[in-house]
Amino acid sequence: HKIPTPSGGGISFVMLGVLGNLLIGNFIPIYCLPLASIGFLDDIRGIPAVLRYFFQVLTVLALIIFSSFREIASIYFSGPIYAFIFIIVLILSTGIINFCNFIDGIDGLLISCMVSVFVTFIIMGDISLLPIIGACLGFLIWNWHPAKIFMGDVGSTFLGAVYVGYVLDSTDFSTAIAKLLLLTPILADCIFCILRRLINGQNIFAAHKLHLYQRLNQAGWSHSEVTIIYCSSFLVLSLSYIFLGLAGLILSSI
C-alpha cells in the first residue's frame, strides 16, 4: 500500500461480536478477548513474540477447559495418551491462530474466508456466530480492496481463536474434523509454505512473502481476484460437506 492505512480496525468486530454473544449467553468470544487485547497493543506499539504466544496458549487452555473437547476426549483416552492428545491439540490450536494472522496479508482475504467458514458453522448448528458474522460483514465493506482500514493482530488472532473455540466445542469428533477441514485453504497454504521453506533451508520464523496468496498477488493477480478464488475454494468445501457429508469434504480437501 502506497497510502498510509490505519490498522487495528478488527477491534470493531471484536467488541460487537463479544457484546452480541454476551447477550445470548455464549462465552467462546469472551475467552478470546484477552488475546485480542494483546493483539491490539501489538498493533499500537509492538509486543514481544514470546508474550503474544503466551497469551495464545492461555486462550487455548481456556477454550479447551470450557469446551466439549475435554469431556469427549476423556471418554476415549486416559493417562499418558490423553496428555499427549491434549498437547497436540494445544500446539495445533495455537498454530491455527498464527496461520490466520499469516493469511491476513492482502485486502479482504482473511475476513472473507472466516465469514465463509462461520456461515457453514451456522448451517451445522452454531447460530451463536451470527453477531460475529454480522460485524465481520460490516468490516468487510471497509477492508475490501482498496482497503480503507486493516484488521491488525487484534482481529486476525481473535478470528483464529474463535474458530478454534467452535472446533473444540463440537459435539463429536466427526463434527470437529469437518470443522477443521473447512479451513483447508488456509491450513494448506501455511503448512506447505512452512515445509517448502524448511526444505530450502530458510528460517521459518523470519518474515517473508512466500505464501500462495502472496505469490499470486506478486504474479499479477489483484487483491480481489485472490480473495475471490480463496472464497470459491471455501464454497466448494462447504457445499461438499452439506451435500456429500464428511466423506465428500475429505475428498474436496484433498
mmCIF file of C-alpha atoms in Angstrom, residues 7-254:
data_model
loop_
_atom_site.group_PDB
_atom_site.id
_atom_site.type_symbol
_atom_site.label_atom_id
_atom_site.label_comp_id
_atom_site.label_asym_id
_atom_site.label_seq_id
_atom_site.Cartn_x
_atom_site.Cartn_y
_atom_site.Cartn_z
ATOM 1 C CA SER A 7 -4.573 -0.819 11.382
ATOM 2 C CA GLY A 8 -6.233 -2.318 14.442
ATOM 3 C CA GLY A 9 -9.690 -1.973 12.877
ATOM 4 C CA GLY A 10 -10.543 -5.509 13.974
ATOM 5 C CA ILE A 11 -11.421 -4.032 17.369
ATOM 6 C CA SER A 12 -14.791 -3.187 15.798
ATOM 7 C CA PHE A 13 -15.974 -6.753 15.151
ATOM 8 C CA VAL A 14 -14.206 -7.985 18.294
ATOM 9 C CA MET A 15 -16.234 -5.700 20.568
ATOM 10 C CA LEU A 16 -19.507 -6.158 18.672
ATOM 11 C CA GLY A 17 -19.015 -9.928 18.489
ATOM 12 C CA VAL A 18 -18.224 -10.190 22.209
ATOM 13 C CA LEU A 19 -21.169 -7.975 23.175
ATOM 14 C CA GLY A 20 -23.587 -9.855 20.921
ATOM 15 C CA ASN A 21 -22.526 -13.247 22.288
ATOM 16 C CA LEU A 22 -22.587 -11.977 25.867
ATOM 17 C CA LEU A 23 -26.234 -11.033 25.385
ATOM 18 C CA ILE A 24 -27.127 -14.512 24.140
ATOM 19 C CA GLY A 25 -25.067 -16.327 26.765
ATOM 20 C CA ASN A 26 -22.260 -17.711 24.605
ATOM 21 C CA PHE A 27 -18.797 -17.257 26.113
ATOM 22 C CA ILE A 28 -16.377 -18.515 23.435
ATOM 23 C CA PRO A 29 -15.615 -14.997 22.082
ATOM 24 C CA ILE A 30 -15.260 -13.709 25.670
ATOM 25 C CA TYR A 31 -12.487 -16.257 26.315
ATOM 26 C CA CYS A 32 -10.708 -14.840 23.242
ATOM 27 C CA LEU A 33 -10.909 -11.223 24.412
ATOM 28 C CA PRO A 34 -7.562 -11.155 26.349
ATOM 29 C CA LEU A 35 -5.758 -12.406 23.233
ATOM 30 C CA ALA A 36 -7.458 -9.713 21.149
ATOM 31 C CA SER A 37 -6.357 -7.118 23.712
ATOM 32 C CA ILE A 38 -2.722 -8.185 23.378
ATOM 33 C CA GLY A 39 -3.135 -8.066 19.605
ATOM 34 C CA PHE A 40 -4.465 -4.517 19.855
ATOM 35 C CA LEU A 41 -1.440 -3.459 21.932
ATOM 36 C CA ASP A 42 0.797 -5.152 19.375
ATOM 37 C CA ASP A 43 -0.869 -3.132 16.600
ATOM 38 C CA ILE A 44 -0.190 0.086 18.506
ATOM 39 C CA ARG A 45 3.374 -0.311 19.756
ATOM 40 C CA GLY A 46 4.565 -3.895 19.256
ATOM 41 C CA ILE A 47 4.624 -6.768 21.751
ATOM 42 C CA PRO A 48 7.389 -9.433 22.064
ATOM 43 C CA ALA A 49 6.546 -12.648 20.234
ATOM 44 C CA VAL A 50 7.035 -14.723 23.400
ATOM 45 C CA LEU A 51 4.384 -12.699 25.254
ATOM 46 C CA ARG A 52 1.977 -12.973 22.318
ATOM 47 C CA TYR A 53 2.405 -16.745 22.215
ATOM 48 C CA PHE A 54 1.957 -16.951 25.994
ATOM 49 C CA PHE A 55 -1.470 -15.343 25.662
ATOM 50 C CA GLN A 56 -2.298 -17.644 22.758
ATOM 51 C CA VAL A 57 -1.559 -20.649 24.966
ATOM 52 C CA LEU A 58 -3.644 -19.236 27.826
ATOM 53 C CA THR A 59 -6.541 -18.572 25.453
ATOM 54 C CA VAL A 60 -6.453 -22.090 24.014
ATOM 55 C CA LEU A 61 -6.243 -23.590 27.509
ATOM 56 C CA ALA A 62 -9.379 -21.644 28.495
ATOM 57 C CA LEU A 63 -11.155 -22.775 25.321
ATOM 58 C CA ILE A 64 -10.211 -26.408 25.991
ATOM 59 C CA ILE A 65 -11.220 -26.330 29.667
ATOM 60 C CA PHE A 66 -14.638 -24.835 28.977
ATOM 61 C CA SER A 67 -15.369 -26.800 25.789
ATOM 62 C CA SER A 68 -16.864 -30.181 24.948
ATOM 63 C CA PHE A 69 -13.458 -31.477 23.843
ATOM 64 C CA ARG A 70 -12.192 -32.182 27.353
ATOM 65 C CA GLU A 71 -15.215 -34.316 28.227
ATOM 66 C CA ILE A 72 -15.367 -36.177 24.902
ATOM 67 C CA ALA A 73 -11.605 -36.869 24.833
ATOM 68 C CA SER A 74 -11.712 -38.218 28.396
ATOM 69 C CA ILE A 75 -14.230 -40.843 27.266
ATOM 70 C CA TYR A 76 -11.910 -42.311 24.628
ATOM 71 C CA PHE A 77 -8.477 -41.579 26.110
ATOM 72 C CA SER A 78 -6.854 -41.646 29.525
ATOM 73 C CA GLY A 79 -3.487 -41.297 31.202
ATOM 74 C CA PRO A 80 -0.445 -40.551 29.023
ATOM 75 C CA ILE A 81 -2.444 -40.833 25.779
ATOM 76 C CA TYR A 82 -4.890 -38.171 26.975
ATOM 77 C CA ALA A 83 -1.962 -35.901 27.938
ATOM 78 C CA PHE A 84 -0.372 -36.458 24.525
ATOM 79 C CA ILE A 85 -3.640 -35.624 22.709
ATOM 80 C CA PHE A 86 -4.037 -32.547 24.900
ATOM 81 C CA ILE A 87 -0.558 -31.263 23.966
ATOM 82 C CA ILE A 88 -1.111 -31.945 20.246
ATOM 83 C CA VAL A 89 -4.421 -30.069 20.303
ATOM 84 C CA LEU A 90 -2.775 -27.172 22.162
ATOM 85 C CA ILE A 91 0.029 -26.891 19.604
ATOM 86 C CA LEU A 92 -2.339 -27.263 16.637
ATOM 87 C CA SER A 93 -4.722 -24.661 18.049
ATOM 88 C CA THR A 94 -2.040 -22.028 18.613
ATOM 89 C CA GLY A 95 -0.729 -22.851 15.151
ATOM 90 C CA ILE A 96 -4.150 -22.129 13.620
ATOM 91 C CA ILE A 97 -4.303 -18.776 15.427
ATOM 92 C CA ASN A 98 -0.959 -17.840 13.905
ATOM 93 C CA PHE A 99 -1.975 -19.170 10.482
ATOM 94 C CA CYS A 100 -4.940 -16.794 10.483
ATOM 95 C CA ASN A 101 -2.531 -13.984 11.318
ATOM 96 C CA PHE A 102 -0.242 -15.021 8.442
ATOM 97 C CA ILE A 103 -3.108 -15.075 5.929
ATOM 98 C CA ASP A 104 -4.175 -11.519 6.772
ATOM 99 C CA GLY A 105 -1.803 -10.049 4.191
ATOM 100 C CA ILE A 106 -4.000 -8.675 1.394
ATOM 101 C CA ASP A 107 -7.267 -6.776 1.329
ATOM 102 C CA GLY A 108 -10.364 -8.683 2.375
ATOM 103 C CA LEU A 109 -8.767 -12.141 2.338
ATOM 104 C CA LEU A 110 -8.949 -13.376 5.925
ATOM 105 C CA ILE A 111 -12.244 -11.704 6.797
ATOM 106 C CA SER A 112 -13.917 -13.181 3.694
ATOM 107 C CA CYS A 113 -12.528 -16.662 4.348
ATOM 108 C CA MET A 114 -13.577 -16.705 8.006
ATOM 109 C CA VAL A 115 -17.077 -15.438 7.199
ATOM 110 C CA SER A 116 -17.382 -18.307 4.694
ATOM 111 C CA VAL A 117 -16.356 -20.819 7.362
ATOM 112 C CA PHE A 118 -18.570 -19.308 10.061
ATOM 113 C CA VAL A 119 -21.627 -19.321 7.779
ATOM 114 C CA THR A 120 -21.081 -23.060 7.284
ATOM 115 C CA PHE A 121 -20.800 -23.453 11.070
ATOM 116 C CA ILE A 122 -24.221 -21.808 11.368
ATOM 117 C CA ILE A 123 -25.637 -24.373 8.927
ATOM 118 C CA MET A 124 -24.099 -27.008 11.208
ATOM 119 C CA GLY A 125 -25.983 -25.505 14.165
ATOM 120 C CA ASP A 126 -23.668 -22.874 15.697
ATOM 121 C CA ILE A 127 -26.151 -19.996 15.416
ATOM 122 C CA SER A 128 -24.344 -18.023 18.151
ATOM 123 C CA LEU A 129 -21.879 -16.954 15.430
ATOM 124 C CA LEU A 130 -24.488 -14.617 13.903
ATOM 125 C CA PRO A 131 -23.308 -11.488 15.827
ATOM 126 C CA ILE A 132 -19.698 -12.027 14.754
ATOM 127 C CA ILE A 133 -20.661 -12.696 11.126
ATOM 128 C CA GLY A 134 -22.755 -9.534 11.027
ATOM 129 C CA ALA A 135 -19.934 -7.446 12.495
ATOM 130 C CA CYS A 136 -17.402 -9.027 10.093
ATOM 131 C CA LEU A 137 -19.579 -8.260 7.062
ATOM 132 C CA GLY A 138 -19.771 -4.642 8.184
ATOM 133 C CA PHE A 139 -15.975 -4.544 8.471
ATOM 134 C CA LEU A 140 -15.527 -6.259 5.081
ATOM 135 C CA ILE A 141 -17.040 -3.229 3.355
ATOM 136 C CA TRP A 142 -14.109 -1.153 4.563
ATOM 137 C CA ASN A 143 -11.492 -3.898 4.205
ATOM 138 C CA TRP A 144 -12.267 -4.849 0.592
ATOM 139 C CA HIS A 145 -9.721 -3.697 -1.962
ATOM 140 C CA PRO A 146 -8.649 -0.939 -1.880
ATOM 141 C CA ALA A 147 -8.830 -1.272 1.897
ATOM 142 C CA LYS A 148 -9.669 1.790 3.959
ATOM 143 C CA ILE A 149 -8.629 0.024 7.155
ATOM 144 C CA PHE A 150 -6.811 -3.160 8.233
ATOM 145 C CA MET A 151 -7.951 -5.511 11.000
ATOM 146 C CA GLY A 152 -4.476 -5.925 12.513
ATOM 147 C CA ASP A 153 -3.466 -8.625 15.013
ATOM 148 C CA VAL A 154 -6.409 -7.730 17.233
ATOM 149 C CA GLY A 155 -8.751 -9.013 14.529
ATOM 150 C CA SER A 156 -6.779 -11.859 12.963
ATOM 151 C CA THR A 157 -5.830 -13.597 16.219
ATOM 152 C CA PHE A 158 -9.364 -13.140 17.562
ATOM 153 C CA LEU A 159 -10.925 -14.760 14.485
ATOM 154 C CA GLY A 160 -8.441 -17.635 14.679
ATOM 155 C CA ALA A 161 -9.160 -18.172 18.378
ATOM 156 C CA VAL A 162 -12.946 -18.035 17.879
ATOM 157 C CA TYR A 163 -12.634 -20.610 15.093
ATOM 158 C CA VAL A 164 -10.571 -22.867 17.389
ATOM 159 C CA GLY A 165 -13.139 -22.419 20.150
ATOM 160 C CA TYR A 166 -16.006 -23.626 17.973
ATOM 161 C CA VAL A 167 -13.980 -26.593 16.712
ATOM 162 C CA LEU A 168 -13.170 -27.619 20.295
ATOM 163 C CA ASP A 169 -16.801 -27.205 21.317
ATOM 164 C CA SER A 170 -18.013 -29.735 18.732
ATOM 165 C CA THR A 171 -20.392 -32.382 19.971
ATOM 166 C CA ASP A 172 -18.366 -35.265 18.482
ATOM 167 C CA PHE A 173 -15.075 -35.984 16.725
ATOM 168 C CA SER A 174 -16.545 -36.237 13.225
ATOM 169 C CA THR A 175 -18.022 -32.744 13.528
ATOM 170 C CA ALA A 176 -14.703 -31.418 14.844
ATOM 171 C CA ILE A 177 -12.843 -32.980 11.903
ATOM 172 C CA ALA A 178 -15.355 -31.465 9.481
ATOM 173 C CA LYS A 179 -14.925 -28.005 11.002
ATOM 174 C CA LEU A 180 -11.152 -28.403 10.837
ATOM 175 C CA LEU A 181 -11.189 -29.473 7.174
ATOM 176 C CA LEU A 182 -13.370 -26.494 6.237
ATOM 177 C CA LEU A 183 -10.271 -24.355 6.869
ATOM 178 C CA THR A 184 -8.174 -26.398 4.404
ATOM 179 C CA PRO A 185 -7.245 -23.495 2.040
ATOM 180 C CA ILE A 186 -5.655 -21.572 4.918
ATOM 181 C CA LEU A 187 -4.136 -24.650 6.572
ATOM 182 C CA ALA A 188 -2.696 -25.936 3.284
ATOM 183 C CA ASP A 189 -1.268 -22.551 2.300
ATOM 184 C CA CYS A 190 0.560 -22.155 5.623
ATOM 185 C CA ILE A 191 1.653 -25.775 6.128
ATOM 186 C CA PHE A 192 3.037 -26.226 2.606
ATOM 187 C CA CYS A 193 4.750 -22.844 2.822
ATOM 188 C CA ILE A 194 6.477 -23.855 6.060
ATOM 189 C CA LEU A 195 7.528 -27.226 4.607
ATOM 190 C CA ARG A 196 8.904 -25.622 1.441
ATOM 191 C CA ARG A 197 10.930 -23.142 3.464
ATOM 192 C CA LEU A 198 12.272 -25.919 5.712
ATOM 193 C CA ILE A 199 13.309 -27.968 2.683
ATOM 194 C CA ASN A 200 15.047 -24.915 1.211
ATOM 195 C CA GLY A 201 16.935 -24.295 4.469
ATOM 196 C CA GLN A 202 15.187 -20.985 5.220
ATOM 197 C CA ASN A 203 14.429 -19.619 8.673
ATOM 198 C CA ILE A 204 10.702 -20.348 9.130
ATOM 199 C CA PHE A 205 10.474 -17.703 11.870
ATOM 200 C CA ALA A 206 11.721 -14.889 9.634
ATOM 201 C CA ALA A 207 9.287 -12.617 7.813
ATOM 202 C CA HIS A 208 8.679 -13.498 4.161
ATOM 203 C CA LYS A 209 6.300 -13.172 1.222
ATOM 204 C CA LEU A 210 6.135 -16.770 0.050
ATOM 205 C CA HIS A 211 2.571 -17.741 0.917
ATOM 206 C CA LEU A 212 0.499 -18.844 -2.066
ATOM 207 C CA TYR A 213 -1.783 -15.797 -1.854
ATOM 208 C CA GLN A 214 1.280 -13.508 -1.817
ATOM 209 C CA ARG A 215 2.851 -15.284 -4.789
ATOM 210 C CA LEU A 216 -0.406 -14.984 -6.741
ATOM 211 C CA ASN A 217 -0.536 -11.275 -5.992
ATOM 212 C CA GLN A 218 3.111 -10.823 -6.997
ATOM 213 C CA ALA A 219 2.362 -12.710 -10.225
ATOM 214 C CA GLY A 220 -0.181 -10.072 -11.203
ATOM 215 C CA TRP A 221 -3.436 -11.199 -9.586
ATOM 216 C CA SER A 222 -5.308 -8.360 -7.892
ATOM 217 C CA HIS A 223 -6.219 -8.470 -4.206
ATOM 218 C CA SER A 224 -9.868 -9.008 -5.150
ATOM 219 C CA GLU A 225 -9.079 -11.857 -7.566
ATOM 220 C CA VAL A 226 -7.004 -13.721 -4.981
ATOM 221 C CA THR A 227 -9.668 -13.234 -2.325
ATOM 222 C CA ILE A 228 -12.433 -14.456 -4.638
ATOM 223 C CA ILE A 229 -10.507 -17.596 -5.633
ATOM 224 C CA TYR A 230 -9.878 -18.441 -1.968
ATOM 225 C CA CYS A 231 -13.546 -17.840 -1.094
ATOM 226 C CA SER A 232 -14.535 -20.048 -4.019
ATOM 227 C CA SER A 233 -12.425 -22.826 -2.502
ATOM 228 C CA PHE A 234 -14.232 -22.413 0.801
ATOM 229 C CA LEU A 235 -17.564 -22.519 -1.018
ATOM 230 C CA VAL A 236 -16.642 -25.818 -2.693
ATOM 231 C CA LEU A 237 -15.693 -27.313 0.684
ATOM 232 C CA SER A 238 -18.888 -26.061 2.290
ATOM 233 C CA LEU A 239 -21.123 -27.449 -0.463
ATOM 234 C CA SER A 240 -19.224 -30.749 -0.398
ATOM 235 C CA TYR A 241 -19.972 -31.161 3.285
ATOM 236 C CA ILE A 242 -23.610 -30.048 3.011
ATOM 237 C CA PHE A 243 -24.482 -32.371 0.122
ATOM 238 C CA LEU A 244 -21.948 -35.208 0.464
ATOM 239 C CA GLY A 245 -21.152 -35.288 4.163
ATOM 240 C CA LEU A 246 -17.760 -35.797 5.777
ATOM 241 C CA ALA A 247 -16.521 -38.171 3.048
ATOM 242 C CA GLY A 248 -17.205 -35.568 0.356
ATOM 243 C CA LEU A 249 -15.486 -32.897 2.438
ATOM 244 C CA ILE A 250 -12.398 -35.069 2.868
ATOM 245 C CA LEU A 251 -12.168 -35.686 -0.893
ATOM 246 C CA SER A 252 -12.617 -31.978 -1.668
ATOM 247 C CA SER A 253 -9.983 -31.060 0.919
ATOM 248 C CA ILE A 254 -7.510 -33.442 -0.658
#
